[in-house]
């Protein structure tokens, strides 16, 4: 798709409850790649994210899929990273005219009510039951942590688990603890071999 610009320079701290269509002047991007299905398949494979969308709120954009296509142009976060702003390139397939549609800085989840990935991209990017979610960190614990600390990121938790915490040791502690829920929620994590930095570039679709 068109070159994506990422920025955290937005300074709007108020939250909008209704998105406002903030069209800019007409633009003229080179859409050669965006209009090439094979090129877009490769781009989606590499980014593992949708790049073309359909409008789902006709008060902001047009639901006329026969006339308009929407390509992701940019996604920005404001300085405190709490709000987001997305800009789409609106392409009229009939007249070839282009325009930029941008949301105001708002709660990132609200943007999902304005646009949705086109079907083949959504179908190509399902959530992985093996790789998505929390393997050992219960969702209720995550919610409490979010309430206390808001958003935070980490790649390692330093936790000392008691021997009785492991399902593999259940036989030794079965008289003290009920392992039913732990048994039901435990599974095996598959081993993945990656061929390079873009392992799905030619395999995902």
PDB file of C-alpha atoms in Angstrom:
ATOM      1  CA  UNK A   1       0.000   0.000   0.000  1.00  0.00           C
ATOM      2  CA  UNK A   2       1.058   3.649   0.132  1.00  0.00           C
ATOM      3  CA  UNK A   3       4.041   4.439   2.317  1.00  0.00           C
ATOM      4  CA  UNK A   4       3.036   4.256   5.986  1.00  0.00           C
ATOM      5  CA  UNK A   5       4.153   7.056   8.279  1.00  0.00           C
ATOM      6  CA  UNK A   6       4.219   6.288  11.987  1.00  0.00           C
ATOM      7  CA  UNK A   7       4.422   9.101  14.515  1.00  0.00           C
ATOM      8  CA  UNK A   8       3.808   9.856  18.181  1.00  0.00           C
ATOM      9  CA  UNK A   9       3.692  13.586  17.729  1.00  0.00           C
ATOM     10  CA  UNK A  10      -0.055  14.018  18.203  1.00  0.00           C
ATOM     11  CA  UNK A  11      -0.909  16.327  21.091  1.00  0.00           C
ATOM     12  CA  UNK A  12      -4.674  15.934  21.398  1.00  0.00           C
ATOM     13  CA  UNK A  13      -5.565  14.725  24.871  1.00  0.00           C
ATOM     14  CA  UNK A  14      -9.337  14.957  24.688  1.00  0.00           C
ATOM     15  CA  UNK A  15     -11.384  11.936  23.704  1.00  0.00           C
ATOM     16  CA  UNK A  16     -14.030  12.140  20.992  1.00  0.00           C
ATOM     17  CA  UNK A  17     -17.160  10.042  21.306  1.00  0.00           C
ATOM     18  CA  UNK A  18     -18.035  10.537  17.653  1.00  0.00           C
ATOM     19  CA  UNK A  19     -15.431  10.350  14.930  1.00  0.00           C
ATOM     20  CA  UNK A  20     -15.285  13.290  12.569  1.00  0.00           C
ATOM     21  CA  UNK A  21     -14.293  12.936   8.947  1.00  0.00           C
ATOM     22  CA  UNK A  22     -11.264  15.205   8.566  1.00  0.00           C
ATOM     23  CA  UNK A  23     -10.595  15.083   4.818  1.00  0.00           C
ATOM     24  CA  UNK A  24      -7.412  16.691   3.590  1.00  0.00           C
ATOM     25  CA  UNK A  25      -6.849  18.088   0.118  1.00  0.00           C
ATOM     26  CA  UNK A  26      -6.774  15.640  -2.777  1.00  0.00           C
ATOM     27  CA  UNK A  27      -3.587  13.593  -3.038  1.00  0.00           C
ATOM     28  CA  UNK A  28      -1.962  11.509  -5.717  1.00  0.00           C
ATOM     29  CA  UNK A  29      -0.185   8.407  -4.372  1.00  0.00           C
ATOM     30  CA  UNK A  30       1.312   5.736  -6.579  1.00  0.00           C
ATOM     31  CA  UNK A  31      -1.089   2.838  -5.970  1.00  0.00           C
ATOM     32  CA  UNK A  32       0.641   0.303  -8.201  1.00  0.00           C
ATOM     33  CA  UNK A  33       1.324  -2.040  -5.299  1.00  0.00           C
ATOM     34  CA  UNK A  34      -2.040  -1.486  -3.596  1.00  0.00           C
ATOM     35  CA  UNK A  35      -3.909  -2.484  -6.748  1.00  0.00           C
ATOM     36  CA  UNK A  36      -1.747  -5.561  -7.337  1.00  0.00           C
ATOM     37  CA  UNK A  37      -3.334  -8.546  -5.538  1.00  0.00           C
ATOM     38  CA  UNK A  38      -0.123 -10.608  -5.511  1.00  0.00           C
ATOM     39  CA  UNK A  39       1.940  -7.726  -4.142  1.00  0.00           C
ATOM     40  CA  UNK A  40      -0.627  -7.103  -1.422  1.00  0.00           C
ATOM     41  CA  UNK A  41      -0.613 -10.785  -0.482  1.00  0.00           C
ATOM     42  CA  UNK A  42       3.154 -10.622   0.033  1.00  0.00           C
ATOM     43  CA  UNK A  43       2.830  -7.408   2.057  1.00  0.00           C
ATOM     44  CA  UNK A  44       0.155  -8.926   4.290  1.00  0.00           C
ATOM     45  CA  UNK A  45       2.268 -12.052   4.771  1.00  0.00           C
ATOM     46  CA  UNK A  46       5.207  -9.967   5.891  1.00  0.00           C
ATOM     47  CA  UNK A  47       3.389  -7.456   8.076  1.00  0.00           C
ATOM     48  CA  UNK A  48       0.839  -9.979   9.394  1.00  0.00           C
ATOM     49  CA  UNK A  49      -1.637  -7.090   9.456  1.00  0.00           C
ATOM     50  CA  UNK A  50      -4.438  -5.981   7.134  1.00  0.00           C
ATOM     51  CA  UNK A  51      -3.653  -3.146   4.740  1.00  0.00           C
ATOM     52  CA  UNK A  52      -6.993  -2.616   2.978  1.00  0.00           C
ATOM     53  CA  UNK A  53     -10.305  -1.954   4.698  1.00  0.00           C
ATOM     54  CA  UNK A  54     -13.995  -1.420   4.098  1.00  0.00           C
ATOM     55  CA  UNK A  55     -16.041   1.311   5.699  1.00  0.00           C
ATOM     56  CA  UNK A  56     -18.449   0.190   8.438  1.00  0.00           C
ATOM     57  CA  UNK A  57     -19.789   3.610   9.471  1.00  0.00           C
ATOM     58  CA  UNK A  58     -21.393   5.598   6.680  1.00  0.00           C
ATOM     59  CA  UNK A  59     -21.436   8.754   8.807  1.00  0.00           C
ATOM     60  CA  UNK A  60     -17.640   8.823   8.507  1.00  0.00           C
ATOM     61  CA  UNK A  61     -16.839   7.167   5.181  1.00  0.00           C
ATOM     62  CA  UNK A  62     -18.643   5.436   2.319  1.00  0.00           C
ATOM     63  CA  UNK A  63     -19.936   1.871   2.448  1.00  0.00           C
ATOM     64  CA  UNK A  64     -20.157   1.807  -1.343  1.00  0.00           C
ATOM     65  CA  UNK A  65     -17.603  -0.969  -1.919  1.00  0.00           C
ATOM     66  CA  UNK A  66     -18.181  -0.862  -5.665  1.00  0.00           C
ATOM     67  CA  UNK A  67     -16.853   2.706  -5.785  1.00  0.00           C
ATOM     68  CA  UNK A  68     -14.464   3.199  -2.869  1.00  0.00           C
ATOM     69  CA  UNK A  69     -11.475   1.294  -1.548  1.00  0.00           C
ATOM     70  CA  UNK A  70      -9.640   2.235   1.651  1.00  0.00           C
ATOM     71  CA  UNK A  71      -5.921   1.643   2.182  1.00  0.00           C
ATOM     72  CA  UNK A  72      -4.116   2.128   5.492  1.00  0.00           C
ATOM     73  CA  UNK A  73      -1.975   5.226   5.249  1.00  0.00           C
ATOM     74  CA  UNK A  74      -0.817   5.868   8.821  1.00  0.00           C
ATOM     75  CA  UNK A  75      -1.466   4.961  12.430  1.00  0.00           C
ATOM     76  CA  UNK A  76      -0.319   7.404  15.107  1.00  0.00           C
ATOM     77  CA  UNK A  77      -0.307   7.462  18.901  1.00  0.00           C
ATOM     78  CA  UNK A  78      -0.362  10.631  20.958  1.00  0.00           C
ATOM     79  CA  UNK A  79       2.451  11.579  23.350  1.00  0.00           C
ATOM     80  CA  UNK A  80       1.162   9.612  26.340  1.00  0.00           C
ATOM     81  CA  UNK A  81       0.285   6.660  24.063  1.00  0.00           C
ATOM     82  CA  UNK A  82      -3.297   6.531  25.328  1.00  0.00           C
ATOM     83  CA  UNK A  83      -5.058   7.716  22.161  1.00  0.00           C
ATOM     84  CA  UNK A  84      -4.684   6.782  18.514  1.00  0.00           C
ATOM     85  CA  UNK A  85      -5.360   8.334  15.127  1.00  0.00           C
ATOM     86  CA  UNK A  86      -5.692   6.429  11.863  1.00  0.00           C
ATOM     87  CA  UNK A  87      -5.561   7.846   8.355  1.00  0.00           C
ATOM     88  CA  UNK A  88      -6.969   6.023   5.349  1.00  0.00           C
ATOM     89  CA  UNK A  89      -6.420   6.690   1.679  1.00  0.00           C
ATOM     90  CA  UNK A  90      -9.834   6.710   0.019  1.00  0.00           C
ATOM     91  CA  UNK A  91      -9.600   5.614  -3.609  1.00  0.00           C
ATOM     92  CA  UNK A  92     -12.461   6.077  -6.056  1.00  0.00           C
ATOM     93  CA  UNK A  93     -12.182   3.189  -8.520  1.00  0.00           C
ATOM     94  CA  UNK A  94     -14.442   4.989 -10.997  1.00  0.00           C
ATOM     95  CA  UNK A  95     -12.811   8.417 -11.168  1.00  0.00           C
ATOM     96  CA  UNK A  96      -9.349   7.421  -9.798  1.00  0.00           C
ATOM     97  CA  UNK A  97      -9.601  10.321  -7.331  1.00  0.00           C
ATOM     98  CA  UNK A  98      -7.834  10.019  -3.992  1.00  0.00           C
ATOM     99  CA  UNK A  99      -8.473  11.644  -0.616  1.00  0.00           C
ATOM    100  CA  UNK A 100      -7.153  11.169   2.898  1.00  0.00           C
ATOM    101  CA  UNK A 101      -9.600  10.417   5.710  1.00  0.00           C
ATOM    102  CA  UNK A 102      -8.264  10.739   9.264  1.00  0.00           C
ATOM    103  CA  UNK A 103      -9.914  10.041  12.577  1.00  0.00           C
ATOM    104  CA  UNK A 104      -9.335  12.387  15.505  1.00  0.00           C
ATOM    105  CA  UNK A 105      -7.154  11.092  18.340  1.00  0.00           C
ATOM    106  CA  UNK A 106      -9.472   8.730  20.182  1.00  0.00           C
ATOM    107  CA  UNK A 107      -9.629   5.434  22.064  1.00  0.00           C
ATOM    108  CA  UNK A 108      -7.978   2.901  19.704  1.00  0.00           C
ATOM    109  CA  UNK A 109     -10.892   0.486  20.077  1.00  0.00           C
ATOM    110  CA  UNK A 110     -13.289   3.076  18.616  1.00  0.00           C
ATOM    111  CA  UNK A 111     -11.467   2.949  15.288  1.00  0.00           C
ATOM    112  CA  UNK A 112     -12.664  -0.632  14.860  1.00  0.00           C
ATOM    113  CA  UNK A 113     -16.230   0.708  14.563  1.00  0.00           C
ATOM    114  CA  UNK A 114     -15.266   2.767  11.494  1.00  0.00           C
ATOM    115  CA  UNK A 115     -13.329   0.284   9.366  1.00  0.00           C
ATOM    116  CA  UNK A 116     -12.923  -3.482   9.023  1.00  0.00           C
ATOM    117  CA  UNK A 117     -10.337  -5.487   7.036  1.00  0.00           C
ATOM    118  CA  UNK A 118     -11.448  -6.684   3.624  1.00  0.00           C
ATOM    119  CA  UNK A 119     -12.571 -10.304   3.751  1.00  0.00           C
ATOM    120  CA  UNK A 120      -9.607 -12.100   2.202  1.00  0.00           C
ATOM    121  CA  UNK A 121      -7.175 -10.280   4.488  1.00  0.00           C
ATOM    122  CA  UNK A 122      -9.284 -11.001   7.578  1.00  0.00           C
ATOM    123  CA  UNK A 123      -9.533 -14.675   6.559  1.00  0.00           C
ATOM    124  CA  UNK A 124      -5.765 -14.833   6.044  1.00  0.00           C
ATOM    125  CA  UNK A 125      -4.985 -13.427   9.497  1.00  0.00           C
ATOM    126  CA  UNK A 126      -6.890 -15.501  12.077  1.00  0.00           C
ATOM    127  CA  UNK A 127      -5.760 -15.420  15.680  1.00  0.00           C
ATOM    128  CA  UNK A 128      -3.487 -18.340  16.484  1.00  0.00           C
ATOM    129  CA  UNK A 129      -4.756 -20.456  19.356  1.00  0.00           C
ATOM    130  CA  UNK A 130      -1.142 -21.460  20.013  1.00  0.00           C
ATOM    131  CA  UNK A 131       0.448 -18.014  19.910  1.00  0.00           C
ATOM    132  CA  UNK A 132      -2.310 -15.614  21.056  1.00  0.00           C
ATOM    133  CA  UNK A 133      -3.430 -15.002  24.625  1.00  0.00           C
ATOM    134  CA  UNK A 134      -1.751 -15.775  27.927  1.00  0.00           C
ATOM    135  CA  UNK A 135      -0.224 -19.200  28.461  1.00  0.00           C
ATOM    136  CA  UNK A 136       0.018 -19.129  32.237  1.00  0.00           C
ATOM    137  CA  UNK A 137      -1.142 -15.638  33.224  1.00  0.00           C
ATOM    138  CA  UNK A 138      -4.898 -15.748  33.996  1.00  0.00           C
ATOM    139  CA  UNK A 139      -6.987 -13.053  32.353  1.00  0.00           C
ATOM    140  CA  UNK A 140      -8.464 -11.928  35.697  1.00  0.00           C
ATOM    141  CA  UNK A 141      -4.927 -11.345  37.008  1.00  0.00           C
ATOM    142  CA  UNK A 142      -4.102  -9.376  33.867  1.00  0.00           C
ATOM    143  CA  UNK A 143      -7.204  -7.225  34.366  1.00  0.00           C
ATOM    144  CA  UNK A 144      -6.244  -6.473  37.980  1.00  0.00           C
ATOM    145  CA  UNK A 145      -2.694  -5.610  36.918  1.00  0.00           C
ATOM    146  CA  UNK A 146      -4.039  -3.299  34.219  1.00  0.00           C
ATOM    147  CA  UNK A 147      -6.249  -1.589  36.779  1.00  0.00           C
ATOM    148  CA  UNK A 148      -3.259  -0.972  39.039  1.00  0.00           C
ATOM    149  CA  UNK A 149      -0.555  -0.103  36.546  1.00  0.00           C
ATOM    150  CA  UNK A 150      -2.424   0.686  33.295  1.00  0.00           C
ATOM    151  CA  UNK A 151      -0.486  -0.527  30.250  1.00  0.00           C
ATOM    152  CA  UNK A 152       2.940  -2.039  30.675  1.00  0.00           C
ATOM    153  CA  UNK A 153       5.202  -4.266  28.605  1.00  0.00           C
ATOM    154  CA  UNK A 154       7.591  -6.985  29.609  1.00  0.00           C
ATOM    155  CA  UNK A 155       9.263  -9.968  28.029  1.00  0.00           C
ATOM    156  CA  UNK A 156      10.161 -11.707  31.274  1.00  0.00           C
ATOM    157  CA  UNK A 157       8.529 -12.254  34.643  1.00  0.00           C
ATOM    158  CA  UNK A 158      10.782 -13.330  37.490  1.00  0.00           C
ATOM    159  CA  UNK A 159       8.508 -15.750  39.325  1.00  0.00           C
ATOM    160  CA  UNK A 160       9.521 -18.570  41.653  1.00  0.00           C
ATOM    161  CA  UNK A 161       6.869 -21.264  41.289  1.00  0.00           C
ATOM    162  CA  UNK A 162       6.267 -23.752  44.080  1.00  0.00           C
ATOM    163  CA  UNK A 163       6.715 -27.406  43.017  1.00  0.00           C
ATOM    164  CA  UNK A 164       2.992 -27.922  43.609  1.00  0.00           C
ATOM    165  CA  UNK A 165       2.225 -25.320  40.921  1.00  0.00           C
ATOM    166  CA  UNK A 166       3.227 -27.675  38.119  1.00  0.00           C
ATOM    167  CA  UNK A 167       0.780 -30.169  36.663  1.00  0.00           C
ATOM    168  CA  UNK A 168       3.687 -32.563  36.155  1.00  0.00           C
ATOM    169  CA  UNK A 169       3.973 -32.810  39.958  1.00  0.00           C
ATOM    170  CA  UNK A 170       0.257 -33.343  40.582  1.00  0.00           C
ATOM    171  CA  UNK A 171       0.729 -36.944  41.706  1.00  0.00           C
ATOM    172  CA  UNK A 172       2.864 -35.759  44.614  1.00  0.00           C
ATOM    173  CA  UNK A 173       0.362 -33.130  45.770  1.00  0.00           C
ATOM    174  CA  UNK A 174      -2.978 -34.633  44.769  1.00  0.00           C
ATOM    175  CA  UNK A 175      -4.032 -35.061  48.418  1.00  0.00           C
ATOM    176  CA  UNK A 176      -3.509 -31.344  49.109  1.00  0.00           C
ATOM    177  CA  UNK A 177      -4.721 -29.688  45.911  1.00  0.00           C
ATOM    178  CA  UNK A 178      -7.386 -30.157  43.273  1.00  0.00           C
ATOM    179  CA  UNK A 179      -5.727 -30.108  39.841  1.00  0.00           C
ATOM    180  CA  UNK A 180      -8.955 -30.312  37.816  1.00  0.00           C
ATOM    181  CA  UNK A 181      -8.900 -26.750  36.469  1.00  0.00           C
ATOM    182  CA  UNK A 182      -5.161 -26.834  35.864  1.00  0.00           C
ATOM    183  CA  UNK A 183      -5.558 -30.069  33.905  1.00  0.00           C
ATOM    184  CA  UNK A 184      -8.388 -28.643  31.801  1.00  0.00           C
ATOM    185  CA  UNK A 185      -6.504 -25.454  30.951  1.00  0.00           C
ATOM    186  CA  UNK A 186      -3.133 -27.037  30.174  1.00  0.00           C
ATOM    187  CA  UNK A 187      -1.925 -27.890  26.700  1.00  0.00           C
ATOM    188  CA  UNK A 188       1.219 -28.436  24.693  1.00  0.00           C
ATOM    189  CA  UNK A 189       3.078 -25.605  23.017  1.00  0.00           C
ATOM    190  CA  UNK A 190       4.226 -26.616  19.522  1.00  0.00           C
ATOM    191  CA  UNK A 191       7.779 -26.045  18.363  1.00  0.00           C
ATOM    192  CA  UNK A 192       8.149 -23.626  15.455  1.00  0.00           C
ATOM    193  CA  UNK A 193      11.085 -23.517  13.061  1.00  0.00           C
ATOM    194  CA  UNK A 194      11.553 -20.129  11.396  1.00  0.00           C
ATOM    195  CA  UNK A 195      13.355 -19.911   8.069  1.00  0.00           C
ATOM    196  CA  UNK A 196      14.180 -16.203   8.346  1.00  0.00           C
ATOM    197  CA  UNK A 197      12.877 -12.800   9.397  1.00  0.00           C
ATOM    198  CA  UNK A 198       9.705 -13.218   7.307  1.00  0.00           C
ATOM    199  CA  UNK A 199       8.817 -16.911   7.742  1.00  0.00           C
ATOM    200  CA  UNK A 200       5.312 -16.528   6.277  1.00  0.00           C
ATOM    201  CA  UNK A 201       6.221 -14.365   3.275  1.00  0.00           C
ATOM    202  CA  UNK A 202       5.517 -17.155   0.793  1.00  0.00           C
ATOM    203  CA  UNK A 203       3.574 -19.598   2.926  1.00  0.00           C
ATOM    204  CA  UNK A 204       0.741 -17.861   4.753  1.00  0.00           C
ATOM    205  CA  UNK A 205      -1.516 -17.279   1.725  1.00  0.00           C
TER     206      UNK A 205
END
